[in-house]
Coordinates of C-alpha atoms and ligand atoms in Angstrom, one line a residue:
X74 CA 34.0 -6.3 -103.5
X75 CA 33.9 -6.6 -99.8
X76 CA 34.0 -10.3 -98.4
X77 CA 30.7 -11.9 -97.4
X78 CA 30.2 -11.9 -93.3
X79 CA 26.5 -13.1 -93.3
X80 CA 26.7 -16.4 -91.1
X81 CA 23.9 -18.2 -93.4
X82 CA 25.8 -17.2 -96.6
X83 CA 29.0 -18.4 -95.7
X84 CA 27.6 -22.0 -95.0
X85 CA 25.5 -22.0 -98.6
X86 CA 28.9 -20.8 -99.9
X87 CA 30.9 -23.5 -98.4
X88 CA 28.4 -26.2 -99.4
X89 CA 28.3 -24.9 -102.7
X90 CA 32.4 -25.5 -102.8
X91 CA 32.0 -28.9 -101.7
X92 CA 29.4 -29.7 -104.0
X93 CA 31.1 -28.4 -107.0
X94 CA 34.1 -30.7 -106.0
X95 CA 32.2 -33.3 -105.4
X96 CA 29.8 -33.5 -108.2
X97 CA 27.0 -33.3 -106.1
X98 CA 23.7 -34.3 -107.3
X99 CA 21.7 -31.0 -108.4
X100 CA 18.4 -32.1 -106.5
X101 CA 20.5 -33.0 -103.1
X102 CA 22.2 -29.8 -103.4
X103 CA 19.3 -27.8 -103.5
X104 CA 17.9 -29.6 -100.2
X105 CA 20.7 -29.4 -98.1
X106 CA 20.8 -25.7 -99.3
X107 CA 18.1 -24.7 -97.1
X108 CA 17.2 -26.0 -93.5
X109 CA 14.2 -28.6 -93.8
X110 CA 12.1 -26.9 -90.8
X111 CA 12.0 -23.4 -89.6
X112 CA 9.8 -22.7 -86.3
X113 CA 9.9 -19.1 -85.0
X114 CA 8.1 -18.6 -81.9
X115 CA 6.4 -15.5 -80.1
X116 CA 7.6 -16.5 -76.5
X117 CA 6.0 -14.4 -73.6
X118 CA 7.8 -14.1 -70.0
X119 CA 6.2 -12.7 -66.9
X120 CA 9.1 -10.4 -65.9
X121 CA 9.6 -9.6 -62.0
X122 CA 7.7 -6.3 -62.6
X123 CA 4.4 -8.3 -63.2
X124 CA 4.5 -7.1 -66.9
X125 CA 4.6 -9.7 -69.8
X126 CA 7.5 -9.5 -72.4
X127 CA 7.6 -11.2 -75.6
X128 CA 10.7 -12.9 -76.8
X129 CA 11.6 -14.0 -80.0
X130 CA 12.4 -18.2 -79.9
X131 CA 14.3 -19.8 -83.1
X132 CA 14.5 -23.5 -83.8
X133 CA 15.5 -24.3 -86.8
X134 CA 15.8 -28.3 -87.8
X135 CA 18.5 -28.4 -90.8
X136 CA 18.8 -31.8 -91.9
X137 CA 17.3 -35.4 -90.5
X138 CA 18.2 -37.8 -92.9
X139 CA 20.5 -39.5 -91.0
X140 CA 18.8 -39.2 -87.9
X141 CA 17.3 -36.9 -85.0
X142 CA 18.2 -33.2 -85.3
X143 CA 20.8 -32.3 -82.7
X144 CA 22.3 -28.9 -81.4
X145 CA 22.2 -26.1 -78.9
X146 CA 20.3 -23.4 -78.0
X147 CA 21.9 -19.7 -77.7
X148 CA 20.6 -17.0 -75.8
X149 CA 22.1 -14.2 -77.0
X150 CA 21.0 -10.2 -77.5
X151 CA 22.4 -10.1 -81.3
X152 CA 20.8 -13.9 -82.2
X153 CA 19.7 -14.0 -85.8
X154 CA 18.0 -16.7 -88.2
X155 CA 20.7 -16.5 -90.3
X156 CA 22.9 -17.2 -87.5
X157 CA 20.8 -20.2 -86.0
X158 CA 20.6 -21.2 -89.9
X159 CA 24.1 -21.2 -90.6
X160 CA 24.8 -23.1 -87.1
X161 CA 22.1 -25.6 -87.5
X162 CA 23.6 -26.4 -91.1
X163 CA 27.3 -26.5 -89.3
X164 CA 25.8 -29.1 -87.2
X165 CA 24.4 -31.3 -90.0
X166 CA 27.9 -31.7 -91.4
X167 CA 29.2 -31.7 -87.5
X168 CA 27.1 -34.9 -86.9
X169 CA 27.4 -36.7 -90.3
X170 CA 31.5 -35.6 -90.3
X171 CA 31.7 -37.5 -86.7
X172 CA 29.5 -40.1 -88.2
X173 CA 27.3 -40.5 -85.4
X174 CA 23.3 -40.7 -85.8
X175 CA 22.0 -38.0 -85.6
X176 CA 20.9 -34.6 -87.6
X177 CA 21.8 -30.7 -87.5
X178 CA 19.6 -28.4 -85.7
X179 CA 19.6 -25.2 -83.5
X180 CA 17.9 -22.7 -81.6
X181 CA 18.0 -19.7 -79.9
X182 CA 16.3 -16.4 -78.6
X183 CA 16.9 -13.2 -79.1
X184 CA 17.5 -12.2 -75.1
X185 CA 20.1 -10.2 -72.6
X186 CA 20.6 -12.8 -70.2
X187 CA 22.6 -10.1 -68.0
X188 CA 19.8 -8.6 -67.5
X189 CA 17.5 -11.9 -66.2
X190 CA 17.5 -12.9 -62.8
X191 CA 17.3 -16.3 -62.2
X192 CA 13.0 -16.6 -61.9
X193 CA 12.9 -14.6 -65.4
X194 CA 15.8 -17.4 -67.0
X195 CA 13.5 -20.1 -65.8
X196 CA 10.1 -18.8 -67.1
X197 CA 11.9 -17.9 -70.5
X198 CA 13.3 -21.8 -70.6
X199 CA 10.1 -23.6 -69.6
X200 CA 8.3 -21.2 -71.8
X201 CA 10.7 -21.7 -75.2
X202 CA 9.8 -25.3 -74.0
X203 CA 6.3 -24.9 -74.1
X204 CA 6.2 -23.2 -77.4
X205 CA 8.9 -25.6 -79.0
X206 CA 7.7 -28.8 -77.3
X207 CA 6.0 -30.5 -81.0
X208 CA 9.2 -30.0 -82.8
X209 CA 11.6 -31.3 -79.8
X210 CA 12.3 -34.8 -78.3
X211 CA 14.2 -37.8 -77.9
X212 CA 13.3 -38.8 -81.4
X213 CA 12.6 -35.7 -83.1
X214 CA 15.2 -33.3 -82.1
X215 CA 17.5 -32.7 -79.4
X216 CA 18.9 -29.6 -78.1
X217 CA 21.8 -28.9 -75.5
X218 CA 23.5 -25.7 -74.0
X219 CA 25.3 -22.9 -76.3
X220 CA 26.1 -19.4 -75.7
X221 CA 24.6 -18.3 -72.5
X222 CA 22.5 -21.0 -71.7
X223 CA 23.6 -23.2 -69.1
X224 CA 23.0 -27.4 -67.9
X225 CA 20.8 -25.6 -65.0
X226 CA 18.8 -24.6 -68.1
X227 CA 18.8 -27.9 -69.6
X228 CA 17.1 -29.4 -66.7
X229 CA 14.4 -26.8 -66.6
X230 CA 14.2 -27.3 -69.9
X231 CA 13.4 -31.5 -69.4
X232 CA 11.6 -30.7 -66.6
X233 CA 9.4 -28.9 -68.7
X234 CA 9.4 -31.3 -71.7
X235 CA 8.6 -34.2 -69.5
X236 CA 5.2 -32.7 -67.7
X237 CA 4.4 -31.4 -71.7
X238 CA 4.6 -35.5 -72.9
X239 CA 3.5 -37.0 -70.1
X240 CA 7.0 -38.7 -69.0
X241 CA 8.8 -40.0 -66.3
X242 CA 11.6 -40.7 -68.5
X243 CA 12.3 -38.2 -70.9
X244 CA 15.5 -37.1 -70.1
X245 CA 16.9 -37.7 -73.5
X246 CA 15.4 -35.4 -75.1
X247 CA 18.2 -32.8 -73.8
X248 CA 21.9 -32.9 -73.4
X249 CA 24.5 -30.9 -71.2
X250 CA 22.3 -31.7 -68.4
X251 CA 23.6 -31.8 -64.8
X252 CA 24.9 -34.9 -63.9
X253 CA 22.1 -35.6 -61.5
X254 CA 19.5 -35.8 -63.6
X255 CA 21.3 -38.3 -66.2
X256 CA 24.0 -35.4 -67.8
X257 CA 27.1 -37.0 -68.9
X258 CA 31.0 -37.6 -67.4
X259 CA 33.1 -35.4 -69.4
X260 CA 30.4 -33.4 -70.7
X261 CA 32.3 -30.0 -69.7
X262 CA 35.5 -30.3 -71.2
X263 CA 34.5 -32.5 -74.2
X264 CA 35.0 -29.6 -76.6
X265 CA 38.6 -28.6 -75.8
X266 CA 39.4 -32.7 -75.2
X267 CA 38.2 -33.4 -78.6
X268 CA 40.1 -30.4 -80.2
X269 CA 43.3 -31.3 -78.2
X270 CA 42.4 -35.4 -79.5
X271 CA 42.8 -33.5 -83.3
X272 CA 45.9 -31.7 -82.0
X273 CA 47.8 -35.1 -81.3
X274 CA 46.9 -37.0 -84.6
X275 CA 47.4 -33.4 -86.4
X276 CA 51.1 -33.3 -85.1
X277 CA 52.0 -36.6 -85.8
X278 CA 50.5 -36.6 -89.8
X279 CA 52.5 -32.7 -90.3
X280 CA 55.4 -33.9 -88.7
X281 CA 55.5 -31.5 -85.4
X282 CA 56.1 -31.9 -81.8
X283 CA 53.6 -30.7 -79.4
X284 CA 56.2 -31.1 -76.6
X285 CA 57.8 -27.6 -76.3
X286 CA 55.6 -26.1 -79.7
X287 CA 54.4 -22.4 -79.0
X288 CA 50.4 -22.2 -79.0
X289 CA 48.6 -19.0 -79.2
X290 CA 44.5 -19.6 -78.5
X291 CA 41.8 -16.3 -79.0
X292 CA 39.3 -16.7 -75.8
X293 CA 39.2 -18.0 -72.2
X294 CA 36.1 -18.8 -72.3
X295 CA 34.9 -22.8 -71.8
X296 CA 36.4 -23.8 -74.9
X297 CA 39.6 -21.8 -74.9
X298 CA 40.8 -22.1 -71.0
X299 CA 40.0 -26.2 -71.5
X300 CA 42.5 -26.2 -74.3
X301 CA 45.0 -24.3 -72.9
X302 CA 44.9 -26.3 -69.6
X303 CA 44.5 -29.2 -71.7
X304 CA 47.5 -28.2 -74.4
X305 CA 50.0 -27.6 -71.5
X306 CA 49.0 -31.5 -70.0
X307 CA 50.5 -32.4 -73.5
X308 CA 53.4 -30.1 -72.8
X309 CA 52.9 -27.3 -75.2
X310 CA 53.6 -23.9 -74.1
X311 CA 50.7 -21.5 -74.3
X312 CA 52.5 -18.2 -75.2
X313 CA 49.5 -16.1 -75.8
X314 CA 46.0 -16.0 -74.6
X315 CA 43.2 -13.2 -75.2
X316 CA 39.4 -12.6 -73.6
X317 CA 37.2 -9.7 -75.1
X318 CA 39.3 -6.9 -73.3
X319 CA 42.8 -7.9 -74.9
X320 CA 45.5 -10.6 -74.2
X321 CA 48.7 -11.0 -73.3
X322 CA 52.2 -13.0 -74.7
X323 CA 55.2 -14.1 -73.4
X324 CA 57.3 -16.4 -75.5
X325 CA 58.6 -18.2 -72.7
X326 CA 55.0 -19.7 -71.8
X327 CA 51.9 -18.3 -69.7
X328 CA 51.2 -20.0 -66.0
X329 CA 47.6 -21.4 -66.3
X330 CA 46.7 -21.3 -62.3
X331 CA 48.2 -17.8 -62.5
X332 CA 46.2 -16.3 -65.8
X333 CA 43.0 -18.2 -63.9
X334 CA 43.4 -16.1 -60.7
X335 CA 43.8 -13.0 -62.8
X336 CA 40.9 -13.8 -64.7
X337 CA 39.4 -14.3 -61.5
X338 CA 40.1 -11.4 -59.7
X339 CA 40.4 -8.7 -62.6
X340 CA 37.8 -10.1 -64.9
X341 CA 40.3 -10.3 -67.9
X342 CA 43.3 -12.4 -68.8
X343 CA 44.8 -9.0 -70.3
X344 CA 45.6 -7.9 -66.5
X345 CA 48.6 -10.5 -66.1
X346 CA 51.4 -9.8 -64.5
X347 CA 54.8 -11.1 -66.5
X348 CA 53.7 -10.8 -69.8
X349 CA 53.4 -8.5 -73.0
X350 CA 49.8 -7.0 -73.6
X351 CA 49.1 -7.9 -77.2
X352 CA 45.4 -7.0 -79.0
X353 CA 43.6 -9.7 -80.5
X354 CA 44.7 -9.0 -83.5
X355 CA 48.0 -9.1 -83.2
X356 CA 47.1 -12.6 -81.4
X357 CA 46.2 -13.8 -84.7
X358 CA 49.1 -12.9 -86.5
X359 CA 52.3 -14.2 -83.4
X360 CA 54.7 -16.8 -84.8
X361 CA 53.4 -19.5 -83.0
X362 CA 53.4 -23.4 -83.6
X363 CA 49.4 -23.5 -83.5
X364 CA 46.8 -21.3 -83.5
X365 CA 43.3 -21.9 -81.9
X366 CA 40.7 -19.3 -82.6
X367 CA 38.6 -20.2 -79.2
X368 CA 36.0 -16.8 -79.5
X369 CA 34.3 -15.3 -81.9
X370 CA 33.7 -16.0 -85.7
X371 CA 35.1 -14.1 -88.5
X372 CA 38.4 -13.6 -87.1
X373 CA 40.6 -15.0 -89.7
X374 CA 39.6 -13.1 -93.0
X375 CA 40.6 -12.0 -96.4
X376 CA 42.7 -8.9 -94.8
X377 CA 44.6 -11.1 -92.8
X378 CA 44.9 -14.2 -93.6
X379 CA 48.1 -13.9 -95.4
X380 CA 49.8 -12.2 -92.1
X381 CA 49.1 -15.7 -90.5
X382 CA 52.6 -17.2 -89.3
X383 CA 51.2 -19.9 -87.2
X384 CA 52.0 -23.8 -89.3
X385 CA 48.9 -25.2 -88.0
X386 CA 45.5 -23.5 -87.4
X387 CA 42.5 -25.7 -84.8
X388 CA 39.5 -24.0 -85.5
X389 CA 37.9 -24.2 -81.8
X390 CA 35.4 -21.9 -82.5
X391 CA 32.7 -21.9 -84.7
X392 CA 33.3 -19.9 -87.7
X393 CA 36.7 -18.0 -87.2
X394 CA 38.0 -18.7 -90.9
X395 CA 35.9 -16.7 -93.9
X396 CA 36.0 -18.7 -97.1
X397 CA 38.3 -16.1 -98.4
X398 CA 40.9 -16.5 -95.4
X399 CA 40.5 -20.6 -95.7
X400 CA 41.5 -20.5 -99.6
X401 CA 44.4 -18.3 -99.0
X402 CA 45.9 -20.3 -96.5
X403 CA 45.5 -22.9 -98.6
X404 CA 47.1 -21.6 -100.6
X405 CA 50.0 -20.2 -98.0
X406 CA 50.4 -24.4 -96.9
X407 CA 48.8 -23.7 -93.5
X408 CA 47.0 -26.7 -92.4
X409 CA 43.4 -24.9 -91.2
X410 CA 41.3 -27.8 -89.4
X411 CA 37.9 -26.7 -89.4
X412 CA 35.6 -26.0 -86.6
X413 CA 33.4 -28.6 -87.5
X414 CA 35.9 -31.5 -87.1
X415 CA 38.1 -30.0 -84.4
X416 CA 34.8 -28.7 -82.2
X417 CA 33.1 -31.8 -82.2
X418 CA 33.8 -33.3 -79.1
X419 CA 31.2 -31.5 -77.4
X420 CA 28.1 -33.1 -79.5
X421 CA 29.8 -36.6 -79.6
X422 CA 30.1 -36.3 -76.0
X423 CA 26.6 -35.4 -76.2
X424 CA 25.7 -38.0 -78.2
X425 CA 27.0 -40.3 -75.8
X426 CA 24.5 -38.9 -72.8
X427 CA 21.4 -39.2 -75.3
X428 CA 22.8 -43.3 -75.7
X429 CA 23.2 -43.2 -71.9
X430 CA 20.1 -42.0 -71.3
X431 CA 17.9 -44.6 -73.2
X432 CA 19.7 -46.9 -72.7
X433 CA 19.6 -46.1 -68.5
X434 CA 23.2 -47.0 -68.6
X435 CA 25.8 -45.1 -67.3
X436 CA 29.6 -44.7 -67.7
X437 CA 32.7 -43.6 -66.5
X438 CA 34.8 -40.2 -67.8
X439 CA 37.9 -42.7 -68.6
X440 CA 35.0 -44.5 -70.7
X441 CA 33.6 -41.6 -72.4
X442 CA 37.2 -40.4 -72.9
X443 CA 38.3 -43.1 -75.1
X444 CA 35.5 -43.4 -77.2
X445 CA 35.7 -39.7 -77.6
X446 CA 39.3 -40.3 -78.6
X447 CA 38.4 -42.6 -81.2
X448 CA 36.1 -40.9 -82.8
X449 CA 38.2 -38.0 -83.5
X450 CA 40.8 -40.1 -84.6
X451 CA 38.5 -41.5 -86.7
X452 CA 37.1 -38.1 -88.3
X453 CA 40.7 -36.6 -88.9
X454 CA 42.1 -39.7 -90.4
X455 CA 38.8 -39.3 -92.8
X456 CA 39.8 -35.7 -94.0
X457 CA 43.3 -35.8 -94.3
X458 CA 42.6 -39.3 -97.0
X459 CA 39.8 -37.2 -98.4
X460 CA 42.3 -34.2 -99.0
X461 CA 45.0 -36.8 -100.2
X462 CA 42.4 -38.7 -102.5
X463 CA 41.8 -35.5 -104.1
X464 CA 45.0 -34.4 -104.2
X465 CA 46.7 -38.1 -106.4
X466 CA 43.9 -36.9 -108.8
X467 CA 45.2 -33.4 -109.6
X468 CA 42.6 -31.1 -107.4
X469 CA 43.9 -29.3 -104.1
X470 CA 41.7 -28.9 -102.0
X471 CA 41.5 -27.3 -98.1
X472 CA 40.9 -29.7 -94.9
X473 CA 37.5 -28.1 -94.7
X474 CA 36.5 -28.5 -98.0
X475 CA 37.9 -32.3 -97.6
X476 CA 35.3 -32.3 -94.1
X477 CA 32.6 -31.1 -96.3
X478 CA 33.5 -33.7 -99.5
X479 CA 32.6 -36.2 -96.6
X480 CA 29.7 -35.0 -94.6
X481 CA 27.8 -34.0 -97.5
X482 CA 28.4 -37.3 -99.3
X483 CA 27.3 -39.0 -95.9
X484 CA 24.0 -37.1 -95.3
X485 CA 23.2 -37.1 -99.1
X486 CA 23.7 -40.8 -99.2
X487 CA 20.5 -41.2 -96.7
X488 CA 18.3 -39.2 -98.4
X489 CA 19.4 -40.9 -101.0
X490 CA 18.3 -44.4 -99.5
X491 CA 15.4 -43.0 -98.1
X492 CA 14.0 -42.4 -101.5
X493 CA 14.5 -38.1 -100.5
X494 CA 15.4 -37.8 -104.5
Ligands
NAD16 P1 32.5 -18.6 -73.8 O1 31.4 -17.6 -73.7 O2 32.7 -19.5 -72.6 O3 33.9 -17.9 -74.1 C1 34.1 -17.0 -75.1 C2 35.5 -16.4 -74.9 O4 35.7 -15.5 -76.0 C3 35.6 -15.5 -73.7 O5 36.9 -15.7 -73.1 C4 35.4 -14.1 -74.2 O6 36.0 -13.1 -73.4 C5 36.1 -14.2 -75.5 N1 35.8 -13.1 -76.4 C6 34.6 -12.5 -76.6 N2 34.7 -11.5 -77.5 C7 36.0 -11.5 -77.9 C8 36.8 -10.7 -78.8 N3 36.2 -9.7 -79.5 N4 38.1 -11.1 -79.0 C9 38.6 -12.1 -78.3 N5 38.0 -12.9 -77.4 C10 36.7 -12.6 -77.2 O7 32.3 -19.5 -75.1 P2 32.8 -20.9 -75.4 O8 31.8 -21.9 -75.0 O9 34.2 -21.1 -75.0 O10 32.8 -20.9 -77.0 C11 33.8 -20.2 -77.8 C12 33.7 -20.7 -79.2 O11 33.7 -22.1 -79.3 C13 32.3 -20.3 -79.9 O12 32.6 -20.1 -81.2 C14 31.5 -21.5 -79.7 O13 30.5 -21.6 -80.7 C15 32.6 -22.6 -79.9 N6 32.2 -23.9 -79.4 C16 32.1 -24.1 -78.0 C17 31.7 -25.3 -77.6 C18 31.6 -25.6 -76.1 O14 31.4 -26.8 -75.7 N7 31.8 -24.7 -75.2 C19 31.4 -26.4 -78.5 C20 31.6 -26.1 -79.8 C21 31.9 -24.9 -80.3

């Protein structure tokens, strides 16, 4: 039977794991199941040939018990329910996992961006805005910047919700804003700092050195070149790097100003000069020290999980490891830290710019740093006693599974106490 690559599947299958380990409560399991609000939206644009188009808006509010739904938007040509679903339910156990207050949620439309000039991205924001405005806001549900949508958008996107309530100060009700109207220090690295936060407390529970270790990462992209900048500060050698059009290796270590310039000037990180041009495949599959999938999801599956060599893999993308992959490597004794614990610094570092901005109180990027810090600390510590609580009594279980144990327990717990069942 071929493995199951439908985005929304794979989270109901993942919950359903955690449940079972868990002994989840049948009526709790069949909420968190299913998202608790679904709003699709007709969205019409006034294009720059005068003609109207319609565009297809998503927001899909998973889980609230625990607080204020919170997650990106994504425009994106291929953008599916099942993948806002699936992403909106990844950020319900993001949130609960990092133990901050707040719900899953997401959106996104169905758009080429490529194709938008700047006049067409702003009508298309303000209008999502305009058809999403009941369902969004500082206490209902608060979005932020994903795939192809950018803190330029977040502001027209404030600006928008602001005239819609009638507010001065509303600019809460979005994060990943610029920094001028109220975004956050350390907003555009938080991702890969978070992921490289896990890194450290990873090597030191498994026993490794990240001074000198070998890291392969999948994608250049925000996440990906953050980390590998990032990774080398920690002195680890980046040995392989990839974009869409291919990578490149060299055991000795990659030069991070020079793979920049390249990317710069040839559009791909493949182009380098020095190196050995790998696929992204055989990316996946180097003897390296670490691997962090930093792209696309479903890149670690049943056919190749068990051609993994790395010891450690840091999920910095969402969805790279298919259930099938994540039990194998289980089963192999590679650590696999999942996306929604090693990815989180971007929405606890948002997070902290929705506490900024009601309070109208702002910090430093040292200060956001260290409370970042310890809250990844906090969330790895969390797992790897969940994973060793289950292990004293008999039952193995994977890092993710452990993250899930946790999250679910969390945001169960306040439906729970809300009286939700
Ligand atoms: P991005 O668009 O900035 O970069 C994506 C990178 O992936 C690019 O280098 C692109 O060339 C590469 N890529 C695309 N197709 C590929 C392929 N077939 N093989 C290899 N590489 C390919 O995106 P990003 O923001 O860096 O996000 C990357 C991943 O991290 C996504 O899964 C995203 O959901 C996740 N993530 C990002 C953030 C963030 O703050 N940026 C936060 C949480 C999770």
């Amino acid at each position: 039977m071929s493995e199951e690559l439908d985005p929304f599947s794979i989270a109901q299958e993942q919950l359903d794991t955690a449940a079972q380990v868990m002994g989840l409560d049948e009526q709790a399991h069949a909420i968190l199941r299913e998202p608790m609000q679904t709003v699709q939206a007709n969205i019409p644009v006034r294009m720059r040939d005068g003609k109207v188009r319609a565009f297809t808006g998503f927001r899909v509010l998973y889980n609230s018990a625990r607080g204020p739904g919170k997650g990106g938007i994504r425009f994106h040509p291929q953008e599916s329910l099942s993948t806002v679903k699936a992403l909106a339910a990844w950020m319900t156990w993001k949130t609960a996992l990092a133990n901050i207050p707040l719900g899953g949620a997401k959106g996104g439309v169905i758009c080429d961006t490529k194709s938008m000039d700047g006049s067409e991205l702003e009508s298309l924001s303000r209008s999502y805005i305009r058809s999403m405005g009941r369902f969004v806001g500082v206490d209902l549900d608060v979005p932020a910047p994903d795939v192809y949508t950018t803190p330029q958008i977040m502001a027209w996107m404030m600006d928008e919700h602001s005239k819609l309530v009638g507010s001065n100060d509303d600019f809460g009700m979005i994060t990943g804003k610029p920094l001028e109207v109220w975004g956050s220090e350390g907003r555009f690295d938080a991702t890969a700092q978070g992921g490289m936060d896990v890194l450290r407390e990873a090597a030191n529970y498994y026993k490794m050195s990240i001074k000198g270790s070998r890291i392969a990462i999948q994608g250049f992209g925000n996440a990906g070149s953050y980390a590998f900048e990032l990774a080398q500060k920690l002195g680890a050698k980046v040995v392989a790097i990839s974009d869409s059009r291919g990578g490149v290796y060299d055991p000795n270590g990659l030069d991070f100003a020079r793979l920049k310039e390249t990317k710069e000037k040839t559009g791909s990180v493949a182009n380098y000069s020095g190196g050995e041009k790998i696929t992204n495949e055989k990316l996946l599959e180097l003897d390296a020290d670490v691997l962090i999938p930093a792209a696309l999801e479903n890149q670690i599956t049943g056919s190749n999980a068990d051609r993994i060599k790395a010891r450690l893999v840091l999920e910095l993308a969402n969805g790279p490891v298919t259930p099938e992959a994540d039990s194998i490597l289980l089963e192999r004794g590679i650590p696999d830290l999942p996306d929604f614990l090693v990815n989180s610094g971007g929405v606890v570092v948002s997070y902290f710019e929705w506490v900024q901005n009601k309070a109208g109180y702002y910090w430093t990027q040292d200060e956001v740093y260290s409370r970042l810090s310890s809250i990844m600390s906090k969330s790895f510590a969390d797992v790897v006693s969940t994973q060793l609580k289950y292990a004293n009594s008999g039952k193995k279980i994977s890092p993710r599974t452990a993250a899930y144990v946790i999250a679910v327990g969390r945001v169960a717990a306040a439906m729970k106490a809300r009286g939700w069942y």
